[in-house]
Each structure stands twice: as C-alpha cells, then as structure tokens.
mmCIF file of C-alpha atoms and ligand atoms in Angstrom:
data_model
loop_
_atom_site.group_PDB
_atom_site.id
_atom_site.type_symbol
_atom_site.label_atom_id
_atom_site.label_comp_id
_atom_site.label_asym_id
_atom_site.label_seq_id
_atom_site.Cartn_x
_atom_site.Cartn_y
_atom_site.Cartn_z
ATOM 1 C CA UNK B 1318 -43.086 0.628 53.760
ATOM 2 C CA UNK B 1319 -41.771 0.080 57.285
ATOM 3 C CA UNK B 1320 -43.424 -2.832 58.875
ATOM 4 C CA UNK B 1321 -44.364 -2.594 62.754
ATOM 5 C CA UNK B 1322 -44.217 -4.865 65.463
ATOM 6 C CA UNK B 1323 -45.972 -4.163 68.734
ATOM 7 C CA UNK B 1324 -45.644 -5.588 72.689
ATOM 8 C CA UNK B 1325 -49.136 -4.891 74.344
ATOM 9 C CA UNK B 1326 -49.162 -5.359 77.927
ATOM 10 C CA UNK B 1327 -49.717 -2.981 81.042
ATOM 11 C CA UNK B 1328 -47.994 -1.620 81.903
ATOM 12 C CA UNK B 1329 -45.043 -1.723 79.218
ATOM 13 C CA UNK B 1330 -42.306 0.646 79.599
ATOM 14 C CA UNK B 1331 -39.195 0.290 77.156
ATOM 15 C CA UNK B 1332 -38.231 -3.017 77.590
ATOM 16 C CA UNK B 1333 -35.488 -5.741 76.824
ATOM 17 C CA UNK B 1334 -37.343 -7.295 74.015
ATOM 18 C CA UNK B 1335 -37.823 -3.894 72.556
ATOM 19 C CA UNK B 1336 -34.209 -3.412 72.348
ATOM 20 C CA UNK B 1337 -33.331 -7.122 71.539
ATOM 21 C CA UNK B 1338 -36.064 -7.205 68.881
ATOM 22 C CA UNK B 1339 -34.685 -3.842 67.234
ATOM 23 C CA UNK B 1340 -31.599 -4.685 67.271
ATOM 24 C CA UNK B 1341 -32.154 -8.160 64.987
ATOM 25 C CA UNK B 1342 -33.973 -6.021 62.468
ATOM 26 C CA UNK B 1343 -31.731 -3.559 62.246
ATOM 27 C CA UNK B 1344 -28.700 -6.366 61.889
ATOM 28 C CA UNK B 1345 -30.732 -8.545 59.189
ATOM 29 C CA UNK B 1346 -32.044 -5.112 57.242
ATOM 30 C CA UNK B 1347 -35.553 -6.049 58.091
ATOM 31 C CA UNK B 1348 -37.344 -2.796 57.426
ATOM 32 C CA UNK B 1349 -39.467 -2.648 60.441
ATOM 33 C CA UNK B 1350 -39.305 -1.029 64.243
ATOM 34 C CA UNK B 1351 -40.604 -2.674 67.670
ATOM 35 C CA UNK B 1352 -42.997 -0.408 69.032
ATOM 36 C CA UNK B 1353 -44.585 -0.603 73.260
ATOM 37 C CA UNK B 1354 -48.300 -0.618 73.153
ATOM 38 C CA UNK B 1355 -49.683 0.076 77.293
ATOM 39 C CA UNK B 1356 -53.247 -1.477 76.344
ATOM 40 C CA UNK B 1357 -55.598 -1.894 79.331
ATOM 41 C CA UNK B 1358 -57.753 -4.924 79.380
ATOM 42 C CA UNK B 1359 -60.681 -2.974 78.090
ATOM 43 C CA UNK B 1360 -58.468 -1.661 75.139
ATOM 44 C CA UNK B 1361 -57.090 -5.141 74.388
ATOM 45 C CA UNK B 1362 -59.444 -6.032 71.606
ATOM 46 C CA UNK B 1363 -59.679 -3.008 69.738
ATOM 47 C CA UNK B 1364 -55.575 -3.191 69.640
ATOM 48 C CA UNK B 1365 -55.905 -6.386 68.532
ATOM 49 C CA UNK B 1366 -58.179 -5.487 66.006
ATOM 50 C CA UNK B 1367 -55.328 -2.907 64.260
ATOM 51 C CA UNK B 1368 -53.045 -5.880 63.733
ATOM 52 C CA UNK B 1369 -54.761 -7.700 61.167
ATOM 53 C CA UNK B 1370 -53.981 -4.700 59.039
ATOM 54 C CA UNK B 1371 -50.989 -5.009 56.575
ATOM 55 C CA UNK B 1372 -48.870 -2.676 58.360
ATOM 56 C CA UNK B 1373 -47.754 -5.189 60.854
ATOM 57 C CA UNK B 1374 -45.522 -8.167 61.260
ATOM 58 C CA UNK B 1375 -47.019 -9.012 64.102
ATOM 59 C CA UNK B 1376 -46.888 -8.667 68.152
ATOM 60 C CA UNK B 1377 -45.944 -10.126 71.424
ATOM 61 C CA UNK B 1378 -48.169 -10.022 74.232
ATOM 62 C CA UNK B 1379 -46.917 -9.661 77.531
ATOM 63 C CA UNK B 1380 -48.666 -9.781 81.495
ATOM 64 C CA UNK B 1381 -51.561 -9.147 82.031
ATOM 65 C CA UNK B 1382 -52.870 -10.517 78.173
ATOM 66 C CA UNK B 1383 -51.737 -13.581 77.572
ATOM 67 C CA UNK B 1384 -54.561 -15.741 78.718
ATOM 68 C CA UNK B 1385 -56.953 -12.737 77.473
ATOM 69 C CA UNK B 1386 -55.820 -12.964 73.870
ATOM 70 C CA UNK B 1387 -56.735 -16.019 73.168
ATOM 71 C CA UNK B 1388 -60.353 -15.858 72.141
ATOM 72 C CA UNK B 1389 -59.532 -12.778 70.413
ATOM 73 C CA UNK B 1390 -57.558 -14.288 67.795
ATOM 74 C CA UNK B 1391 -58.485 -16.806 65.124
ATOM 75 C CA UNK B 1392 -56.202 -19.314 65.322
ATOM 76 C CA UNK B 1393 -53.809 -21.033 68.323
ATOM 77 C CA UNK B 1394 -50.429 -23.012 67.347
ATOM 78 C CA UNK B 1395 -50.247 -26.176 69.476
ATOM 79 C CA UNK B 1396 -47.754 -24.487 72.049
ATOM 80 C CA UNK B 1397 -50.551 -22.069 72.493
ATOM 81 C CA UNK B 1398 -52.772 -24.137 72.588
ATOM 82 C CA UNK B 1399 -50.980 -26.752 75.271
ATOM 83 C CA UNK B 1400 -50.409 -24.177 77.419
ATOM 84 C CA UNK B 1401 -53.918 -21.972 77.223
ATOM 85 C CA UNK B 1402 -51.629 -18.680 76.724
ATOM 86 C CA UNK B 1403 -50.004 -16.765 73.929
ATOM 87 C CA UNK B 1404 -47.403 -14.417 73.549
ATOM 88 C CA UNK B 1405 -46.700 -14.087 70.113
ATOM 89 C CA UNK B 1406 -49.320 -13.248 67.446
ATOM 90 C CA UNK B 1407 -48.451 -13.670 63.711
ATOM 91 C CA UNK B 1408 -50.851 -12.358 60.503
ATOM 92 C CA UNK B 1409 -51.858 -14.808 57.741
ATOM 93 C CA UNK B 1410 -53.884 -12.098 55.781
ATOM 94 C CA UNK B 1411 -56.264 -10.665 58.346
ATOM 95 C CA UNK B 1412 -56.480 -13.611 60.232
ATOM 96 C CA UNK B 1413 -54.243 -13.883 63.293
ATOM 97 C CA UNK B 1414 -52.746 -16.907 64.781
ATOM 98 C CA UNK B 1415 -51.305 -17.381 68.522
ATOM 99 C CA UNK B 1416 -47.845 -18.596 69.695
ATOM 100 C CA UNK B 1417 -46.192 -19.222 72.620
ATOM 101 C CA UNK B 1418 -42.591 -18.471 72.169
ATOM 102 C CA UNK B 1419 -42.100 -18.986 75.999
ATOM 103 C CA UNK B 1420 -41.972 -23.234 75.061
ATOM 104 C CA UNK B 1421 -39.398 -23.080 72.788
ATOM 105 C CA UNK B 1422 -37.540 -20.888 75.477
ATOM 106 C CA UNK B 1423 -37.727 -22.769 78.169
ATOM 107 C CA UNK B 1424 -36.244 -26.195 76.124
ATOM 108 C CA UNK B 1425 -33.295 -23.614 75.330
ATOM 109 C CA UNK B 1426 -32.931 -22.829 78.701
ATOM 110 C CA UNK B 1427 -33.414 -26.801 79.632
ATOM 111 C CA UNK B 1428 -31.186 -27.916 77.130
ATOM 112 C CA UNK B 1429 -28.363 -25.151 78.167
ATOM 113 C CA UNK B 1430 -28.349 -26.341 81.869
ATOM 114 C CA UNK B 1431 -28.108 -30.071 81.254
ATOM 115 C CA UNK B 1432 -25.956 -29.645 78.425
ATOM 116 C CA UNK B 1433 -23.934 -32.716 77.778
ATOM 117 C CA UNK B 1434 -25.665 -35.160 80.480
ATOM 118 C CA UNK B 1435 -28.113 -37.387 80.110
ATOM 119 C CA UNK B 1436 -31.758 -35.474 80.281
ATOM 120 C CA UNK B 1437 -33.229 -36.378 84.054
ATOM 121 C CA UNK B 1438 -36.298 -37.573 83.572
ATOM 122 C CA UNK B 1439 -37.615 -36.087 87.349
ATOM 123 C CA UNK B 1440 -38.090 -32.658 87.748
ATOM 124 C CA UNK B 1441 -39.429 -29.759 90.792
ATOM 125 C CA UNK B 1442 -41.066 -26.733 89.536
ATOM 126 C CA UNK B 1443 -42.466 -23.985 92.258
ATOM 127 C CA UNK B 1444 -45.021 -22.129 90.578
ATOM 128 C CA UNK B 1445 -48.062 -22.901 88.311
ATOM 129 C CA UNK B 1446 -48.396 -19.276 86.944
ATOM 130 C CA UNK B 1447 -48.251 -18.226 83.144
ATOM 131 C CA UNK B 1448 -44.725 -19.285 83.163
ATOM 132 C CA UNK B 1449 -45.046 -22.691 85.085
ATOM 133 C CA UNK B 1450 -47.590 -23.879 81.926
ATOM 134 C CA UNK B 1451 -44.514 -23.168 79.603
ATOM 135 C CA UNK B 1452 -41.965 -25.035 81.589
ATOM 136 C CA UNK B 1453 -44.290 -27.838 82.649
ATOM 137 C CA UNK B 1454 -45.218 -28.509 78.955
ATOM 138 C CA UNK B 1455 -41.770 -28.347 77.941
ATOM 139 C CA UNK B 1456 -40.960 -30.784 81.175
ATOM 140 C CA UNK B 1457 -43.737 -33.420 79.448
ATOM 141 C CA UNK B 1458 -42.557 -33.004 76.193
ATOM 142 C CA UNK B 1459 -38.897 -33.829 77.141
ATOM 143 C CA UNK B 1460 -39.878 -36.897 78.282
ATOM 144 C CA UNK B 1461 -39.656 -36.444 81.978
ATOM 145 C CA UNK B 1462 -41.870 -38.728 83.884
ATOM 146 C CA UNK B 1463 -41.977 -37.363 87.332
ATOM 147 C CA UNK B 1464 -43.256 -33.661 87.979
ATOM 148 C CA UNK B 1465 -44.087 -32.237 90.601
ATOM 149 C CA UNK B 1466 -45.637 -28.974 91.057
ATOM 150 C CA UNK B 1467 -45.847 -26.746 94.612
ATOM 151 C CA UNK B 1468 -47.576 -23.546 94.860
ATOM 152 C CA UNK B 1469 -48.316 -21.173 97.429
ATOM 153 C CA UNK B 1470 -51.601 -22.000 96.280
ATOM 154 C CA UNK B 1471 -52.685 -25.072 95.938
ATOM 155 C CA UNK B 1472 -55.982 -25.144 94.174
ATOM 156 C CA UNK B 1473 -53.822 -23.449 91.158
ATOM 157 C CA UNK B 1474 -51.205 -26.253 90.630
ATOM 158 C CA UNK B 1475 -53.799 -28.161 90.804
ATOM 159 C CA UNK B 1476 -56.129 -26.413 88.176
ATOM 160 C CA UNK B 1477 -52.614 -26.642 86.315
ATOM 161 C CA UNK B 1478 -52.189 -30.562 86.986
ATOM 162 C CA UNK B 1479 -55.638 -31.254 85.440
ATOM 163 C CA UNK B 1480 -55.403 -28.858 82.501
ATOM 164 C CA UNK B 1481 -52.180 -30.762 81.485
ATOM 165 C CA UNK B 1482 -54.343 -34.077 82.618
ATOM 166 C CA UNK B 1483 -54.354 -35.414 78.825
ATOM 167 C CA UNK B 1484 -50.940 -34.743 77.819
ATOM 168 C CA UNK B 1485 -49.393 -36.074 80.949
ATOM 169 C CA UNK B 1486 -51.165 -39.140 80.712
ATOM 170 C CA UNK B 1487 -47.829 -41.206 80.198
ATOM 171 C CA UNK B 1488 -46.419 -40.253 83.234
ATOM 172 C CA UNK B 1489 -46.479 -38.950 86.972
ATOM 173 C CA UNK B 1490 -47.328 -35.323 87.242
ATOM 174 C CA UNK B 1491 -48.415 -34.024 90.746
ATOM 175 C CA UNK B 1492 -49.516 -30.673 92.786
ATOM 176 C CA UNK B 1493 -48.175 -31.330 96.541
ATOM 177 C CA UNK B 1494 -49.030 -28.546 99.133
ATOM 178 C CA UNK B 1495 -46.071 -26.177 99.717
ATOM 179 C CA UNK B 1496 -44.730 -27.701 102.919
ATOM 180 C CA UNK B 1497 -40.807 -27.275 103.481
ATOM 181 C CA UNK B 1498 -40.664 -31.010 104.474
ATOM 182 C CA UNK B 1499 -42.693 -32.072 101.812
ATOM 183 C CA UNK B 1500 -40.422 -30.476 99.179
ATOM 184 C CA UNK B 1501 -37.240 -31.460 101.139
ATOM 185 C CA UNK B 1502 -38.150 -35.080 100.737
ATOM 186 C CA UNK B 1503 -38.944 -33.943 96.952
ATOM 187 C CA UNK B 1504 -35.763 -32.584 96.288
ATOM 188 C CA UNK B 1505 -33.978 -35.469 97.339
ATOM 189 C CA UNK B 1506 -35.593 -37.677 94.383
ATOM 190 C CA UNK B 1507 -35.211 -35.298 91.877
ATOM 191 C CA UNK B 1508 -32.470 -33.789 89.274
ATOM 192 C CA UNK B 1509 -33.961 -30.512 87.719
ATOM 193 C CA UNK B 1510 -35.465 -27.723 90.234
ATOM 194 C CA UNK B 1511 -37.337 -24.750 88.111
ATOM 195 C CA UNK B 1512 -37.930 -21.282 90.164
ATOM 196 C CA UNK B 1513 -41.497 -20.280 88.296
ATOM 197 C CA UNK B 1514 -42.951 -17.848 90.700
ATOM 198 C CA UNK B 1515 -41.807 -14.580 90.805
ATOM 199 C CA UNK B 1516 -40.150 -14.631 94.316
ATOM 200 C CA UNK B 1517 -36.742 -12.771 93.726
ATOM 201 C CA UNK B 1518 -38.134 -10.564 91.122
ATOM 202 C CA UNK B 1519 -38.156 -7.235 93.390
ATOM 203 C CA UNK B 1520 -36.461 -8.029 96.369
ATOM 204 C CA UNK B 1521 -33.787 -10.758 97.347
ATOM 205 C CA UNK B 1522 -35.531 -13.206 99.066
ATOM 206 C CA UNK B 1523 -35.383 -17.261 97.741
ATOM 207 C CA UNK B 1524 -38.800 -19.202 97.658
ATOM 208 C CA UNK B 1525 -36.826 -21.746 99.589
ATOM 209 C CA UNK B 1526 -33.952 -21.587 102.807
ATOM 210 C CA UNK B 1527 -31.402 -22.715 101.656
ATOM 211 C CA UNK B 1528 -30.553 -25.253 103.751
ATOM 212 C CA UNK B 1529 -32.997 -27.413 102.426
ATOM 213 C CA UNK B 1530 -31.579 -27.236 98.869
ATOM 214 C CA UNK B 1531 -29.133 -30.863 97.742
ATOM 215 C CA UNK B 1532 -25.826 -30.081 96.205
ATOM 216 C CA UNK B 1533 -26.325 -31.929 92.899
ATOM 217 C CA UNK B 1534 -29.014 -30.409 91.067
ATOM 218 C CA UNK B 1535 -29.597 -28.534 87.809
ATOM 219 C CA UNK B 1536 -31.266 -25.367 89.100
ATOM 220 C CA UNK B 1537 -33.339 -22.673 86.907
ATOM 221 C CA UNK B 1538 -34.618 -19.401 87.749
ATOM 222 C CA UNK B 1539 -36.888 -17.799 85.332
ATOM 223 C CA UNK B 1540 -36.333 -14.658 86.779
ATOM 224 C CA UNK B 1541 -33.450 -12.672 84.561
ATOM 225 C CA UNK B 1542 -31.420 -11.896 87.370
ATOM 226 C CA UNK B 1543 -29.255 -13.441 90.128
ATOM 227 C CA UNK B 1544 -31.476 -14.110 92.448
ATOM 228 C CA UNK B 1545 -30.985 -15.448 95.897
ATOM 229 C CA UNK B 1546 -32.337 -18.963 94.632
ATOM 230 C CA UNK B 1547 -29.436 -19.218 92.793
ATOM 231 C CA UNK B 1548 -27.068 -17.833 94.795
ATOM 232 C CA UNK B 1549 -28.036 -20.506 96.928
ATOM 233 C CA UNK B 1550 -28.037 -23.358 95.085
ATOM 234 C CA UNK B 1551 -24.828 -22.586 93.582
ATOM 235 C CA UNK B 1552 -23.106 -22.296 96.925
ATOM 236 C CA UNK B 1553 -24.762 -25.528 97.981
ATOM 237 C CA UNK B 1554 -23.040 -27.734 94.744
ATOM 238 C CA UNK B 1555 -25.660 -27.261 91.897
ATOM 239 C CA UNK B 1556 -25.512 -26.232 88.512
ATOM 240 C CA UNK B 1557 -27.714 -22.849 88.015
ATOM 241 C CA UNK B 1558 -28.907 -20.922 84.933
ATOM 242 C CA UNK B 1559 -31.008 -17.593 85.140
ATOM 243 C CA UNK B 1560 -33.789 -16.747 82.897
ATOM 244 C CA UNK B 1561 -31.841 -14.733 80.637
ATOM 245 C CA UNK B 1562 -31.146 -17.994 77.832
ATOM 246 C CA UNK B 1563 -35.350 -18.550 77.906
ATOM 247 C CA UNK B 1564 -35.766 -14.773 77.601
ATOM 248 C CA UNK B 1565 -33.351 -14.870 74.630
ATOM 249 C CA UNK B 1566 -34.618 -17.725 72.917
ATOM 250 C CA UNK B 1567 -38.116 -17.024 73.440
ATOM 251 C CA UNK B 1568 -37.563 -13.414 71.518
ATOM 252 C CA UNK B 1569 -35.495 -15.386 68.887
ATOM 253 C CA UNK B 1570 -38.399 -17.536 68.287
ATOM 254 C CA UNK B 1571 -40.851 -14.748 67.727
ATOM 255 C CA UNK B 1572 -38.451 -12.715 65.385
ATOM 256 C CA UNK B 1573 -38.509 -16.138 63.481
ATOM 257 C CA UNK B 1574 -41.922 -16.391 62.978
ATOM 258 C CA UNK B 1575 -42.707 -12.749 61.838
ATOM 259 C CA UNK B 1576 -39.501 -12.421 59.457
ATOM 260 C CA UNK B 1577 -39.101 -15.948 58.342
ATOM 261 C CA UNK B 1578 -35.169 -16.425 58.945
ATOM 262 C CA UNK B 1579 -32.936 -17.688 61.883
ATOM 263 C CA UNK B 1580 -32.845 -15.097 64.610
ATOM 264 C CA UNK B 1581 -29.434 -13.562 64.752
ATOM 265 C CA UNK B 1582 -28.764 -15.089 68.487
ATOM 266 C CA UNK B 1583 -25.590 -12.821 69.151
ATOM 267 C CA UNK B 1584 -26.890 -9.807 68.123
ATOM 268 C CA UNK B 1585 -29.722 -10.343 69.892
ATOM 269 C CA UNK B 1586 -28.173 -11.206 73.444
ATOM 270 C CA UNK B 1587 -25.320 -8.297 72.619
ATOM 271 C CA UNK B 1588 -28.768 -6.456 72.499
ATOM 272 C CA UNK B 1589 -29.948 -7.616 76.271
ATOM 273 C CA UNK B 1590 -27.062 -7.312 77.620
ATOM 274 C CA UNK B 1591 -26.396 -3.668 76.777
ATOM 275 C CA UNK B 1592 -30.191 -2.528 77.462
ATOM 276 C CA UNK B 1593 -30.092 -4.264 80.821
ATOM 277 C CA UNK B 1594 -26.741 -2.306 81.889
ATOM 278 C CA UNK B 1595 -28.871 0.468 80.384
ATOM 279 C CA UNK B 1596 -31.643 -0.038 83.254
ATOM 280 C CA UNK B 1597 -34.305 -1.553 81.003
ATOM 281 C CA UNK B 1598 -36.864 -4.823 82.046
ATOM 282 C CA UNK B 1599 -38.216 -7.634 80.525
ATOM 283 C CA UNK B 1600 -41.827 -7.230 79.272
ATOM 284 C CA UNK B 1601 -42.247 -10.101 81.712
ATOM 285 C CA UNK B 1602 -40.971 -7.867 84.543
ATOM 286 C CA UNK B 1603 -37.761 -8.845 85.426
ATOM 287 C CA UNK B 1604 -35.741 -5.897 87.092
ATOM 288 C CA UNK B 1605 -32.535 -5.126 85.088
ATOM 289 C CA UNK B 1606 -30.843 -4.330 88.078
ATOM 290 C CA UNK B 1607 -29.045 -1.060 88.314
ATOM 291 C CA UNK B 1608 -25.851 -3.479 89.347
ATOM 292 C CA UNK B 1609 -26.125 -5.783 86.178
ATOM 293 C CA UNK B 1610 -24.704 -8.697 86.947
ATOM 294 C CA UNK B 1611 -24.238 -11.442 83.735
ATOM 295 C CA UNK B 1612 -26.022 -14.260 83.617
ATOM 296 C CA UNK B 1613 -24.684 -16.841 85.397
ATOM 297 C CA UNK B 1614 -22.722 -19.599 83.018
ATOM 298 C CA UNK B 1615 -23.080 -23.579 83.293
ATOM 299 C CA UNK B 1616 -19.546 -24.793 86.177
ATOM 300 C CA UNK B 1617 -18.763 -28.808 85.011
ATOM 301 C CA UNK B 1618 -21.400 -30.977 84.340
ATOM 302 C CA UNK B 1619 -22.327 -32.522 87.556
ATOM 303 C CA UNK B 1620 -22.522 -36.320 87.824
ATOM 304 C CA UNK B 1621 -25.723 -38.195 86.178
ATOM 305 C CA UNK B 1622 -27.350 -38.597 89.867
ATOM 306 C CA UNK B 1623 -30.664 -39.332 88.384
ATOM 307 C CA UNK B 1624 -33.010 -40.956 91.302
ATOM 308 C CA UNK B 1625 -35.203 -43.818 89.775
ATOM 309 C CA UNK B 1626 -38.520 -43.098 88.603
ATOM 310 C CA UNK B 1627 -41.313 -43.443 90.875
ATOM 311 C CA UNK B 1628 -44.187 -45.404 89.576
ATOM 312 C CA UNK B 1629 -46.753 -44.213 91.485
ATOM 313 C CA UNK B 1630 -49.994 -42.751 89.984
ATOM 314 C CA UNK B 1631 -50.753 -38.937 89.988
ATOM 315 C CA UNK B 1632 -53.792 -38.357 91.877
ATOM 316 C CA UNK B 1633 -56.779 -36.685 89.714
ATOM 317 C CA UNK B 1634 -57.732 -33.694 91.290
ATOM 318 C CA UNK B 1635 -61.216 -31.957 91.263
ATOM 319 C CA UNK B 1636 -60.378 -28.752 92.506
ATOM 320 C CA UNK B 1637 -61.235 -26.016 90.002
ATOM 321 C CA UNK B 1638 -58.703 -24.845 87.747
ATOM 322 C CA UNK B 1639 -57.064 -21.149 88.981
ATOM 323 C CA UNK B 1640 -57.324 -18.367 85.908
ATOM 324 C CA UNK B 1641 -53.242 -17.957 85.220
ATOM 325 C CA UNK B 1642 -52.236 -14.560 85.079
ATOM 326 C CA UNK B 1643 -49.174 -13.955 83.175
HETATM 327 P P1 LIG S 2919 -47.822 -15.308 87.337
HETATM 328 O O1 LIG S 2919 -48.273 -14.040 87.964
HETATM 329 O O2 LIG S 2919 -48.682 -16.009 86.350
HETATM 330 O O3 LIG S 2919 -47.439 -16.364 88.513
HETATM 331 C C1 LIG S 2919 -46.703 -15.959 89.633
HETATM 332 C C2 LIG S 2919 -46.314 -17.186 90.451
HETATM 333 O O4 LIG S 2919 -45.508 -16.777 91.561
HETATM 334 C C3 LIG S 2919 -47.509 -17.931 91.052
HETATM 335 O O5 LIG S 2919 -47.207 -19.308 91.124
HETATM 336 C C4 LIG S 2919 -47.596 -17.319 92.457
HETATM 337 O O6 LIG S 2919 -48.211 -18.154 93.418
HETATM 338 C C5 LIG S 2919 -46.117 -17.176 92.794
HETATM 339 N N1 LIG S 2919 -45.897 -16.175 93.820
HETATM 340 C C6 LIG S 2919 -45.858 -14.827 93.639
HETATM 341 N N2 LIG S 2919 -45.586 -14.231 94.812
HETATM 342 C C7 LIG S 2919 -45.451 -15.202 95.746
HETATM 343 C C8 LIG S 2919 -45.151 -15.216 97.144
HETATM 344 N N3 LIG S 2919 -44.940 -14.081 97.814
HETATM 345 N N4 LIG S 2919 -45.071 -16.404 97.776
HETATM 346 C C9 LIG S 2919 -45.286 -17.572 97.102
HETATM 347 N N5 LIG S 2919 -45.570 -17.617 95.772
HETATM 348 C C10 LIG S 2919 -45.645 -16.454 95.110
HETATM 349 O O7 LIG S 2919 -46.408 -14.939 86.683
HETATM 350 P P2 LIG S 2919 -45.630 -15.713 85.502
HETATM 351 O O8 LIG S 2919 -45.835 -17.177 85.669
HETATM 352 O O9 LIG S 2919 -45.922 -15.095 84.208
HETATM 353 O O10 LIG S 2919 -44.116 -15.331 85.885
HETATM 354 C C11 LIG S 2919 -43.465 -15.959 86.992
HETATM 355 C C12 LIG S 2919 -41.997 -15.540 86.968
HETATM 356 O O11 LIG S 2919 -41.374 -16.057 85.787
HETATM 357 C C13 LIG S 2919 -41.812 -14.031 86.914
HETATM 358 O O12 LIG S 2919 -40.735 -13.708 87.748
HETATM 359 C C14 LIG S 2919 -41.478 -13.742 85.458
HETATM 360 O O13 LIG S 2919 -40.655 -12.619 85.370
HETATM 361 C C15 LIG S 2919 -40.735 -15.013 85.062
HETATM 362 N N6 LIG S 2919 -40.835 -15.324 83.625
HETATM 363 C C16 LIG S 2919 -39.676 -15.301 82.880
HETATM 364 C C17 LIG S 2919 -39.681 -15.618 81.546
HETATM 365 C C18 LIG S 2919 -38.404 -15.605 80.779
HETATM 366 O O14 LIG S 2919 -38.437 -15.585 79.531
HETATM 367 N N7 LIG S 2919 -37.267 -15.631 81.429
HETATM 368 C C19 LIG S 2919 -40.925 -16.009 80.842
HETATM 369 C C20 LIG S 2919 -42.111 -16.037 81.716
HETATM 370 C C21 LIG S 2919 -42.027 -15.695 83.054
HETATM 371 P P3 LIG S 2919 -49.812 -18.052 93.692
HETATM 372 O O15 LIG S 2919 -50.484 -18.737 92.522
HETATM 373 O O16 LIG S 2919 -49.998 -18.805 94.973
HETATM 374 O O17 LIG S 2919 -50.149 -16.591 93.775
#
C-alpha cells in the first residue's frame, strides 16, 4: 500500500519540500507520495489525530504549528525538546514522536560556511523566532561561547535567552536591545553573523545598512534567497551562504527518519532547484523568486580572525518568555 506523508501548516500551497521530498521517494523506490495538508489551528489536532494510523510515514509541520504540536504528540526527541518546537513527526505504532529537523540543518548550513577553518567560537544572530531557537541551539552545541541575540523585540530574545538558560550555562549567551551602535560594536568581536528574522523574505530590504557590516565574517541568511543581507556582506569582504543548504538538510533529515536510509542529497537539491525555477516556496515561506537566482557558493576561506572570548557573565533576565511563532 502507498504510504503518505503530510506538511500541515496554513497556509501551505505546493511547496519546495513537497517537490524535494517526492522526488527522494521516487529516486529510492519508496512507495509513498508527499501530500499539503492547509490545517487551521482549530483543525490541528484532529489532523494530528489521522497520523497515528498505519497509512502514514509521518509529517512535517510547518508555520504556524510548530510550537502548537507539541502537546499534541506523545513523545519529543531532544532537538525538539531543546528548542520547544517540532517540525517533523514520526509514528512508533500509534504513538507519535516530535523532531526538529531544522537543528541538524542549521549545523549543515554552519558547517558548509566555515568549511575548512577553525569553528569561531563567537557568534551574532538577529532574530529569536522559531528559527533563531534552531540556530541558537546548534550555536551552543558547537561549542561557541559567546552569543548574542538582538531582536526587534526585546522581551522575546530575552524569553529566548532564559529558555536556553540551562543549556548555555557553560558559556556567554546574551539578548542586547537592537541599537545600530550596539551591534556595530558587536560585530566587531565576532566571526559568524546569522540573519534569523524574516527581513528580506518579501521585499529587498537588509535588517542591517550595510555600512555597518566588517569585511571578514561568515555570514548566513536563513532566508532561501539572495537577499540584500547578503548582497551586502559579500560586497563588504565576507563569506555568505543562503538558507538553501539548512532547507536541504533539514528535509534530508526528515526523509531519514520516516524511511530509515541516507537521504539521497543530490536528488534532493536537483529537486529544489528545479521547483524553485518552477515558482514554488518553502513551507517556511521563502519566495522562490520568479528570477531564481542559485544559492550563493562559499569564495576562499577567509583568514581565522577569531576575536578572543569575552568572559563576562550573561545577565539573567526576568522578562517573560515571548510565545515563538514559527
Ligand atoms: P518567526 O515568525 O518565528 O520570527 C520572525 C523573526 O523576524 C522575529 O525575530 C521577528 O522579530 C523578526 N522580524 C520580522 N519582521 C521584522 C521587521 N520588520 N523588523 C525587525 N524584525 C522583524 O519566523 P521563523 O523564525 O520561523 O523564520 C524566520 C526566517 O527564517 C524566515 O524568513 C524563514 O523563512 C526562515 N527560516 C528558514 C529555514 C530554512 O530551512 N532555511 C528554517 C526556518 C526558518 P519580532 O520578534 O520583534 O517580531
């Protein structure tokens, strides 16, 4: 019998992962299909519910769910459960268990754009959305000792500061109000720089001018695209990579979990690639841009510029922590 796998979000047109996620069945002879499910927040549960049956191989879950899912499911993976979100669901009988695909991802991504340096150890991430858990766990469980979170709002990075609080015991890991000054003089002690909001998604505008961006840094945008951000950085000296390796990998990891074997990784980004010349998004909302343009590969690795660590102690916040909504 054909198996199905589902992507619940809303709204959920056809989408990259549909057509990366077919595509790796079709090449492995995994007798399934990858169907959209547009499930309100109201209909989540009972959708939810029709997984358990044998029929399916599982799911993704995509914005606005991911949060939502969780105490709807029986069981979290510690990914999913580090980060409070989940985007992959997986059946063991009836029961269902929550992953988050988007961890393993972003180290892809991470390990893509630092490639054959030495891993910094300080890192910049704007953002403390869905996708600014993912990267700041993966940031903590690299080893980096210095993160530092801005957000438009403040109270959320630091709702997301505190929910990490245990995990980033070891180490330095701060919300700083979004000041341009303030993340100038951040910028110039740090190696990595991760775009997680969604500025750049629908229009071209950068989160930051560019002028205030240092030549030698290892620059990621989530957002599948070439976004001003990295338009600029590039031009000022860095080394950028879009969100298309994390998108990839992320998808890879799911097909891994529901089938049991290694994802085909060409077939799958073959897949992308030709759905996003097609006109197709990203579940996560990513426009595919009607003037593809390929995702933007690493120049020569920059020199190790790594600034030393600074010792100082994160400061506990109290603020309450900001519902995520990705
Ligand atoms: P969320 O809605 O959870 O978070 C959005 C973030 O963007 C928040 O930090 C929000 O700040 C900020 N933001 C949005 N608009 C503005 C603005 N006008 N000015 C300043 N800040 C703004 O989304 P996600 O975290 O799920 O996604 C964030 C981005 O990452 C999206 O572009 C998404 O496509 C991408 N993504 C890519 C993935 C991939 O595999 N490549 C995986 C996951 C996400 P505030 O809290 O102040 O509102």
């Amino acid at each position: 019998m054909t198996k199905r796998v589902v992507l619940i979000g809303h709204p959920v047109a056809h989408s990259l992962s549909g057509a990366m996620q077919q595509a790796a069945f079709d090449a492995l002879g995994v007798d399934a299909t990858y169907e959209q499910w547009d499930r309100t927040t109201l209909q989540l549960a009972d959708a939810v519910g029709e997984i358990r049956d044998d029929a399916f191989l599982g799911a993704n879950i995509t914005i606005p769910h991911k949060e939502r899912v969780v105490p709807l499911i029986d069981r979290s993976t510690e990914d999913a459960l580090a980060t409070g979100a989940v985007n992959t669901l997986t059946r063991e009988g009836r029961r269902l268990v929550g992953h988050n695909t988007d961890v393993p991802g972003f180290a892809a991504a991470l390990d893509r754009l630092v490639g054959r340096q030495k891993m910094p150890r300080q890192a910049v991430v704007l953002g403390a959305g869905g996708g600014a858990r993912a990267v700041v766990f993966g940031l903590i469980r690299e080893g980096f000792q210095r993160v530092v979170v801005f957000n438009r709002h403040l109270h959320r990075a630091e709702g997301l500061v505190r929910f990490f609080g245990r995990s980033a015991a070891h180490m330095e890991l701060k919300a700083m109000p979004w000041h341009e000054s303030i993340i100038e003089s951040e910028l110039a002690k740090t190696r990595v720089l991760v775009n997680a909001t969604s500025i750049g998604l629908t229009s071209d505008e950068s989160p930051l001018p560019a002028g205030i961006l240092p030549g030698d840094l290892l620059v990621l945008d989530l957002i599948y695209n070439r976004t001003r951000f990295l338009r600029d950085a590039e031009a000022a000296g860095s080394i950028v990579l879009d969100g298309e390796t994390m998108l990839l990998h992320q998808g890879a990891a799911a097909f891994s979990l529901w089938t049991g074997q290694p994802a085909p990784l060409e077939v799958m980004a073959a897949a992308l690639a030709e759905a996003r010349a097609q006109g197709l998004r990203s579940a996560e909302g990513e426009p595919a841009g009607e003037t593809p343009v390929p995702a933007i590969e690493r120049s020569e690795p920059a020199p190790d510029a790594e600034a030393a660590p600074d010792a100082e102690a994160a400061p506990a916040s109290e603020e309450a922590a900001a519902t995520t909504a990705g």
